[in-house]
PDB file of N, CA and C in Angstrom:
ATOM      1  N   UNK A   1     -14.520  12.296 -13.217  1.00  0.00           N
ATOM      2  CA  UNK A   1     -14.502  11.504 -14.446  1.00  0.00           C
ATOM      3  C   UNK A   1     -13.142  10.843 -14.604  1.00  0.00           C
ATOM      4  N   UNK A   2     -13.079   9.517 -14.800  1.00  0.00           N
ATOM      5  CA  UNK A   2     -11.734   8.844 -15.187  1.00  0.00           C
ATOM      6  C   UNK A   2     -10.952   9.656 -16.439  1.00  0.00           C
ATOM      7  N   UNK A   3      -9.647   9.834 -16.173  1.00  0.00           N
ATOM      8  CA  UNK A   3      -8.910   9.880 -16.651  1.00  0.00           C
ATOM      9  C   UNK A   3      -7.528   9.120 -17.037  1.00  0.00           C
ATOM     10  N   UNK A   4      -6.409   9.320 -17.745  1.00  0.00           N
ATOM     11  CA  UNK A   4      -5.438   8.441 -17.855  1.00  0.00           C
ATOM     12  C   UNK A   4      -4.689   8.680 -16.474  1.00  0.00           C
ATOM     13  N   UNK A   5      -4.899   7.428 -15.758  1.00  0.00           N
ATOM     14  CA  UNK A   5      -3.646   8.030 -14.475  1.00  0.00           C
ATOM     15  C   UNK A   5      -3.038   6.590 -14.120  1.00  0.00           C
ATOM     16  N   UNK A   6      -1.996   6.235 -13.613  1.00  0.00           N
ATOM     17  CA  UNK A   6      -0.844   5.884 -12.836  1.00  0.00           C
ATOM     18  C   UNK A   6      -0.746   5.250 -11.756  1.00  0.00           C
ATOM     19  N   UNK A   7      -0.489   3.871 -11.231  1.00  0.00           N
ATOM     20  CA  UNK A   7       0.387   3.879 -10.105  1.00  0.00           C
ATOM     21  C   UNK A   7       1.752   2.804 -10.434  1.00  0.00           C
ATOM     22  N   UNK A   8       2.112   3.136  -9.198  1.00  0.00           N
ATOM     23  CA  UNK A   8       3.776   2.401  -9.584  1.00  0.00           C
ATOM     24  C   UNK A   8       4.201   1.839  -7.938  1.00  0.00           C
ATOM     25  N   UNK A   9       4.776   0.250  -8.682  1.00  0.00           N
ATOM     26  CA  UNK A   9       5.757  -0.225  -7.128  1.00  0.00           C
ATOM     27  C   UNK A   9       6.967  -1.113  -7.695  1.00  0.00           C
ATOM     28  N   UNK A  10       8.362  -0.741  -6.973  1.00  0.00           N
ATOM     29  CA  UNK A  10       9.024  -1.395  -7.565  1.00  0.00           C
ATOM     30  C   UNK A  10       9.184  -2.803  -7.050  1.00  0.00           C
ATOM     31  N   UNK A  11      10.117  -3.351  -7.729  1.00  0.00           N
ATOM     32  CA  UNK A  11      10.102  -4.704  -7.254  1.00  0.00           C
ATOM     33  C   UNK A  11      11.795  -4.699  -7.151  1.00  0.00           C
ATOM     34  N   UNK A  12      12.055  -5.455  -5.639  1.00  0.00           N
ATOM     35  CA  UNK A  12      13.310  -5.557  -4.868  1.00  0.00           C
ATOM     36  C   UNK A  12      13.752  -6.542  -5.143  1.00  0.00           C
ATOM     37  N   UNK A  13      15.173  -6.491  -5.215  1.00  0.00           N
ATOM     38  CA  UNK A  13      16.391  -8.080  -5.266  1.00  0.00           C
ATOM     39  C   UNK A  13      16.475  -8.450  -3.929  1.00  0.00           C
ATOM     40  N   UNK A  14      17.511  -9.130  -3.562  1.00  0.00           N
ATOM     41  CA  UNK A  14      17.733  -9.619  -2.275  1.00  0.00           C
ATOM     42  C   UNK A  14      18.479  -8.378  -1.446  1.00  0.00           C
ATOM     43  N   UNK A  15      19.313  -8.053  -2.244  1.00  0.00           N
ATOM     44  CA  UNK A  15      20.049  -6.867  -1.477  1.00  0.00           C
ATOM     45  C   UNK A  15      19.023  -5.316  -1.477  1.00  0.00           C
ATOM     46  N   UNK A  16      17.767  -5.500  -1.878  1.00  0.00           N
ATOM     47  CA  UNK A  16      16.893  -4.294  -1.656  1.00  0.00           C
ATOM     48  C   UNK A  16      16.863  -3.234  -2.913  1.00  0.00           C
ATOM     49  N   UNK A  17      17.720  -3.708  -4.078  1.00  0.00           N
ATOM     50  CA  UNK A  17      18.049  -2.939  -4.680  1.00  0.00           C
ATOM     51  C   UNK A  17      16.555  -3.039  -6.032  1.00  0.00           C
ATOM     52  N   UNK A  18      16.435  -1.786  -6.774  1.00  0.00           N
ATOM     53  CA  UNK A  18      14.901  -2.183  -7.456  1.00  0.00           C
ATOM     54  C   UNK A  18      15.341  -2.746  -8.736  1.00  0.00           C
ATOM     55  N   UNK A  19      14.492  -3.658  -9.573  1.00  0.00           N
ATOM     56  CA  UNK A  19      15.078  -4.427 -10.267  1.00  0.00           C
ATOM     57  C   UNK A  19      13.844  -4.343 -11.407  1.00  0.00           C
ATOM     58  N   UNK A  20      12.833  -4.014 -11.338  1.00  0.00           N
ATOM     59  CA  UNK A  20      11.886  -3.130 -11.877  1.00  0.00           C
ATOM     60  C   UNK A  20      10.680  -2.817 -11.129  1.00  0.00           C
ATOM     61  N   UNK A  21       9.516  -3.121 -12.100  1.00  0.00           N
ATOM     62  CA  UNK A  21       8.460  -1.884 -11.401  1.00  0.00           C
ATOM     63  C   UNK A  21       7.038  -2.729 -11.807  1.00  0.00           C
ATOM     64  N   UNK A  22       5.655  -2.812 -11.086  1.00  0.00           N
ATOM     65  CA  UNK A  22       4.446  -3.432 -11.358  1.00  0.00           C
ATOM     66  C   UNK A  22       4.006  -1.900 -11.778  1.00  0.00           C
ATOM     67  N   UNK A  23       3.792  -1.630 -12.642  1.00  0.00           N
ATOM     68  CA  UNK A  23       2.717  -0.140 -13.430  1.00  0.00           C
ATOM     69  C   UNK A  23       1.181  -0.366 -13.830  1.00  0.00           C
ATOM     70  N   UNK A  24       0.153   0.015 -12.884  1.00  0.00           N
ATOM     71  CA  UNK A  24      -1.087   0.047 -13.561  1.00  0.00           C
ATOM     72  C   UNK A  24      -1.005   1.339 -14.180  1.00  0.00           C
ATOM     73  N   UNK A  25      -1.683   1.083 -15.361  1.00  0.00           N
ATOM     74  CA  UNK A  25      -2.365   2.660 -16.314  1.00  0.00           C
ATOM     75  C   UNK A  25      -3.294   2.211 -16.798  1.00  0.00           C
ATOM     76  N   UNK A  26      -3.935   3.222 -16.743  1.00  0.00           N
ATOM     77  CA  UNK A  26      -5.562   3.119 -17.471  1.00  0.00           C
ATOM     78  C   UNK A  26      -6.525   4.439 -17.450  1.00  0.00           C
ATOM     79  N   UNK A  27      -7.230   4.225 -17.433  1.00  0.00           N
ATOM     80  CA  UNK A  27      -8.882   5.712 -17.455  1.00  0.00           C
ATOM     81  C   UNK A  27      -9.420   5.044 -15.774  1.00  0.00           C
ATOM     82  N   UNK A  28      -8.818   5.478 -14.937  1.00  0.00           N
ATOM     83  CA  UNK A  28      -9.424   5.702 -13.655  1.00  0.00           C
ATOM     84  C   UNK A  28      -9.501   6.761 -12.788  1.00  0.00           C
ATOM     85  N   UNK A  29     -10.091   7.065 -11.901  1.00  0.00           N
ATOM     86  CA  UNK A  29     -10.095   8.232 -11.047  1.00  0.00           C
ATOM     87  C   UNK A  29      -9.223   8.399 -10.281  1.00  0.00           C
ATOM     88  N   UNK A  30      -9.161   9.379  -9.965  1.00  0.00           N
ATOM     89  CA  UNK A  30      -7.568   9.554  -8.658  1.00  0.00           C
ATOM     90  C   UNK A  30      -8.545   8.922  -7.124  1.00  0.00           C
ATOM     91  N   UNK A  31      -9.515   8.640  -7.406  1.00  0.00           N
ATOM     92  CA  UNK A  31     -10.233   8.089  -6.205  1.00  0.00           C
ATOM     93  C   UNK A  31      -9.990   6.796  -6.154  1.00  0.00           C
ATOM     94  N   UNK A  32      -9.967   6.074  -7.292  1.00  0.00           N
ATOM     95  CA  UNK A  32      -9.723   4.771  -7.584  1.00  0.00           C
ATOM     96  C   UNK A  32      -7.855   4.359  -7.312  1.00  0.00           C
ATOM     97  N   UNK A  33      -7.345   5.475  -7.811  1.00  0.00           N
ATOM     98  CA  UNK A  33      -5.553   4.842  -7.806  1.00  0.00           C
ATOM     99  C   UNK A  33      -5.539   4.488  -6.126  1.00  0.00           C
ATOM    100  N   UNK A  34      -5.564   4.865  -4.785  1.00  0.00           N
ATOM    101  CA  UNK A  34      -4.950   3.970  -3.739  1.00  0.00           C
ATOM    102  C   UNK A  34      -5.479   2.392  -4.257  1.00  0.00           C
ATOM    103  N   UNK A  35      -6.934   2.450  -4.111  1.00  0.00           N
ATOM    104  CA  UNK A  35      -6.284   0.634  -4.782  1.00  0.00           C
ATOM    105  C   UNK A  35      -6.081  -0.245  -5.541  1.00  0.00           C
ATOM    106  N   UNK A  36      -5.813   0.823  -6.150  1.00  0.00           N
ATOM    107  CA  UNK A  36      -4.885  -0.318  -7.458  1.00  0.00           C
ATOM    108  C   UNK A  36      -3.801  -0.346  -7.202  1.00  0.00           C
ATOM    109  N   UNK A  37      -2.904   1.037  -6.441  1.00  0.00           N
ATOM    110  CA  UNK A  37      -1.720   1.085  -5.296  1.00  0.00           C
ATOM    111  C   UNK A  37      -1.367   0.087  -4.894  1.00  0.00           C
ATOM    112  N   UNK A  38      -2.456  -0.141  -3.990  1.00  0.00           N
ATOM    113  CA  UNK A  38      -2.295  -1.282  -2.830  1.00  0.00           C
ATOM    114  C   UNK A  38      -2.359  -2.718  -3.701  1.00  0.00           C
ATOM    115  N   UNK A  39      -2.936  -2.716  -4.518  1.00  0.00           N
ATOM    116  CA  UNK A  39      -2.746  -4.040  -5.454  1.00  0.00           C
ATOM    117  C   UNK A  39      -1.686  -4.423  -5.710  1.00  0.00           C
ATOM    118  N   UNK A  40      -0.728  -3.140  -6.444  1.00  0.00           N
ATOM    119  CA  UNK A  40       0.740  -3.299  -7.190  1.00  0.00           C
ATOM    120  C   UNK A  40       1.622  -3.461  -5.858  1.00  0.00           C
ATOM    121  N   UNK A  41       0.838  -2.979  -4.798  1.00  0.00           N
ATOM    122  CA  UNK A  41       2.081  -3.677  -4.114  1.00  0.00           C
ATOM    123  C   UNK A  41       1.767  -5.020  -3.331  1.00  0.00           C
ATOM    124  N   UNK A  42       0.801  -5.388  -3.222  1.00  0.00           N
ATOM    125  CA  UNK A  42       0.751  -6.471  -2.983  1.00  0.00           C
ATOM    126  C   UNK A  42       1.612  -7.455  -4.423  1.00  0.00           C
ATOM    127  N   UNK A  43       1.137  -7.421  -5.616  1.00  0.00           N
ATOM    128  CA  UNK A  43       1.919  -7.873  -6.239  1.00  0.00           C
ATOM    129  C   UNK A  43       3.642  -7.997  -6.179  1.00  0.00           C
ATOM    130  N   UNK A  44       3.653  -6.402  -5.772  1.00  0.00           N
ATOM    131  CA  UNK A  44       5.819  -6.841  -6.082  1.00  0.00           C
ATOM    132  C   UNK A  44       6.334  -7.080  -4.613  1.00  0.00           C
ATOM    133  N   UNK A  45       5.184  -7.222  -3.424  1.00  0.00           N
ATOM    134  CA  UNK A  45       5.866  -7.792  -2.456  1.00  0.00           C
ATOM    135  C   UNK A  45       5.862  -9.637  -2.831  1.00  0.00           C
ATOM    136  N   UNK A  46       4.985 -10.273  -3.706  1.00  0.00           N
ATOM    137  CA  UNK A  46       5.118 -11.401  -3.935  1.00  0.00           C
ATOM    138  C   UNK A  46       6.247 -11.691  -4.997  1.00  0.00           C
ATOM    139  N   UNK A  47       6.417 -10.530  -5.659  1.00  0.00           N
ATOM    140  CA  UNK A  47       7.593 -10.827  -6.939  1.00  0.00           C
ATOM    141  C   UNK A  47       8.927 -10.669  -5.938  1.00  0.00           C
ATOM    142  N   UNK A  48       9.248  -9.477  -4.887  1.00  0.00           N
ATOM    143  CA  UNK A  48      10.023  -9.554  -4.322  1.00  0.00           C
ATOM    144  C   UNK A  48      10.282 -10.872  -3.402  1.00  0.00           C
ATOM    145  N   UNK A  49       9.200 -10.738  -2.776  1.00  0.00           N
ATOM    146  CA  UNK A  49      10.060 -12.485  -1.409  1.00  0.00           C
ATOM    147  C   UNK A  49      10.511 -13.061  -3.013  1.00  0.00           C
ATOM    148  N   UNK A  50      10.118 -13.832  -3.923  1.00  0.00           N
ATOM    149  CA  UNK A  50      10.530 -14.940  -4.318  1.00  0.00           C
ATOM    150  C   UNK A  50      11.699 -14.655  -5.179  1.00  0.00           C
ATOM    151  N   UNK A  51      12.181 -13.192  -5.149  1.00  0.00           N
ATOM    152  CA  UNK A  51      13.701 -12.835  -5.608  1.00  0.00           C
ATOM    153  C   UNK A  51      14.660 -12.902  -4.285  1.00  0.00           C
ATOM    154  N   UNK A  52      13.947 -13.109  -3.341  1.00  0.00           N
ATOM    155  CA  UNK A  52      14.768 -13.564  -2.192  1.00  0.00           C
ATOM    156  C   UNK A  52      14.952 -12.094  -1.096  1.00  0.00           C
ATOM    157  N   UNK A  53      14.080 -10.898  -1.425  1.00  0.00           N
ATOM    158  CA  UNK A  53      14.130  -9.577  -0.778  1.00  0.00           C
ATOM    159  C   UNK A  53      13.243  -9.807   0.345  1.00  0.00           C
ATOM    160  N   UNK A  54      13.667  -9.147   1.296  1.00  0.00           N
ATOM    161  CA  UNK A  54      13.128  -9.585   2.693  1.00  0.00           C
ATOM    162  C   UNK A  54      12.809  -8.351   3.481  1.00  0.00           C
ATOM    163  N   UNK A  55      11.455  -8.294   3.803  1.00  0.00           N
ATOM    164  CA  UNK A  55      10.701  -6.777   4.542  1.00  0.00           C
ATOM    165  C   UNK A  55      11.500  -6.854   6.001  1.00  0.00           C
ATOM    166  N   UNK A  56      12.103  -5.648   6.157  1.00  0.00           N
ATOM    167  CA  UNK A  56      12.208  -5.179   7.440  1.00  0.00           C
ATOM    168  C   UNK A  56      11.878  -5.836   8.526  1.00  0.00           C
ATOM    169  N   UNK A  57      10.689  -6.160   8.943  1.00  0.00           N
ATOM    170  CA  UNK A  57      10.072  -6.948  10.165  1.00  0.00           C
ATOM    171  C   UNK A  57      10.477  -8.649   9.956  1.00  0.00           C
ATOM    172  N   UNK A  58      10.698  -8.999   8.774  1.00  0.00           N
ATOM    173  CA  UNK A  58      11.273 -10.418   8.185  1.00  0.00           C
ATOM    174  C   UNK A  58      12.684 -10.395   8.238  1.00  0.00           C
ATOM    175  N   UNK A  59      13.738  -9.120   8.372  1.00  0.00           N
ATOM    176  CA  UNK A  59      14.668  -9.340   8.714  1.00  0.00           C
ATOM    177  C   UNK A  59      15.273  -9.714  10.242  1.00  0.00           C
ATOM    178  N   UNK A  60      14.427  -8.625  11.087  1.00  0.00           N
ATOM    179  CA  UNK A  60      14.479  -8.832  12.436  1.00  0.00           C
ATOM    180  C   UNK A  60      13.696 -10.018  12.538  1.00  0.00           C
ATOM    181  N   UNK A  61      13.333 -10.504  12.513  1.00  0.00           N
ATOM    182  CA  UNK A  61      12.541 -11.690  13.029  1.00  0.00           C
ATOM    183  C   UNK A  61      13.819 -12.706  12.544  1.00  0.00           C
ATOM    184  N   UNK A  62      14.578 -12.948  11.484  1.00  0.00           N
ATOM    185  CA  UNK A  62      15.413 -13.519  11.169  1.00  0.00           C
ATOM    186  C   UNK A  62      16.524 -13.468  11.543  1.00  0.00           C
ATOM    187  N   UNK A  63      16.956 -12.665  12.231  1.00  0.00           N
ATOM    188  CA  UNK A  63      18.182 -11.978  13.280  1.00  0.00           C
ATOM    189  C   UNK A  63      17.694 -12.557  14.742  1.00  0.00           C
ATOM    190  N   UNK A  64      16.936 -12.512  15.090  1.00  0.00           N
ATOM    191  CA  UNK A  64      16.332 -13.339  16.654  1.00  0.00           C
ATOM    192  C   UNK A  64      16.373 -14.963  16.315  1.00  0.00           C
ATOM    193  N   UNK A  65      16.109 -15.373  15.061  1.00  0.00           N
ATOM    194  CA  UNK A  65      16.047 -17.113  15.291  1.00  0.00           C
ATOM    195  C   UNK A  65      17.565 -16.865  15.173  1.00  0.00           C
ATOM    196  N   UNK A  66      18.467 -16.507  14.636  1.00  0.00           N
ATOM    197  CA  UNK A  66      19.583 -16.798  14.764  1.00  0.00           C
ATOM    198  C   UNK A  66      20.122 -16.895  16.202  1.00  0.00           C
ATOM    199  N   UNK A  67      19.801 -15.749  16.549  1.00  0.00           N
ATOM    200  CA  UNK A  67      20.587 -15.332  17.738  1.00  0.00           C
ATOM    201  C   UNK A  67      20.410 -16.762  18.994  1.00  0.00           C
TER     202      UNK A  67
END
């Protein structure tokens, strides 16, 4: 049965640092929170790139065009 539950992702600056947070809450199941999970982070990976924070595999890849 749904209950009040939680998920959380923060959202990164350029230097990686967290600058806040996407929070679903509501009456859902703990079966239901991975995707709403996976939602919030799809969300603060879009809030992050456009604060200029850059995933791991986007850094190296950005270190090779330089090079």
């Amino acid at each position: 049965t749904p209950g009040v539950n939680a998920v959380a992702a923060p959202v990164l600056d350029q230097n990686g640092k967290p600058v806040g947070y996407v929070t679903i809450v509501g009456f859902f199941t703990e079966d239901e929170a991975p995707k709403l999970g996976r939602l919030a982070v799809e969300a603060v990976r879009t809030i992050s790139n456009n604060l200029g924070h850059m995933m791991f595999w986007q850094k190296a890849s950005s270190r090779k065009q330089k090079a």
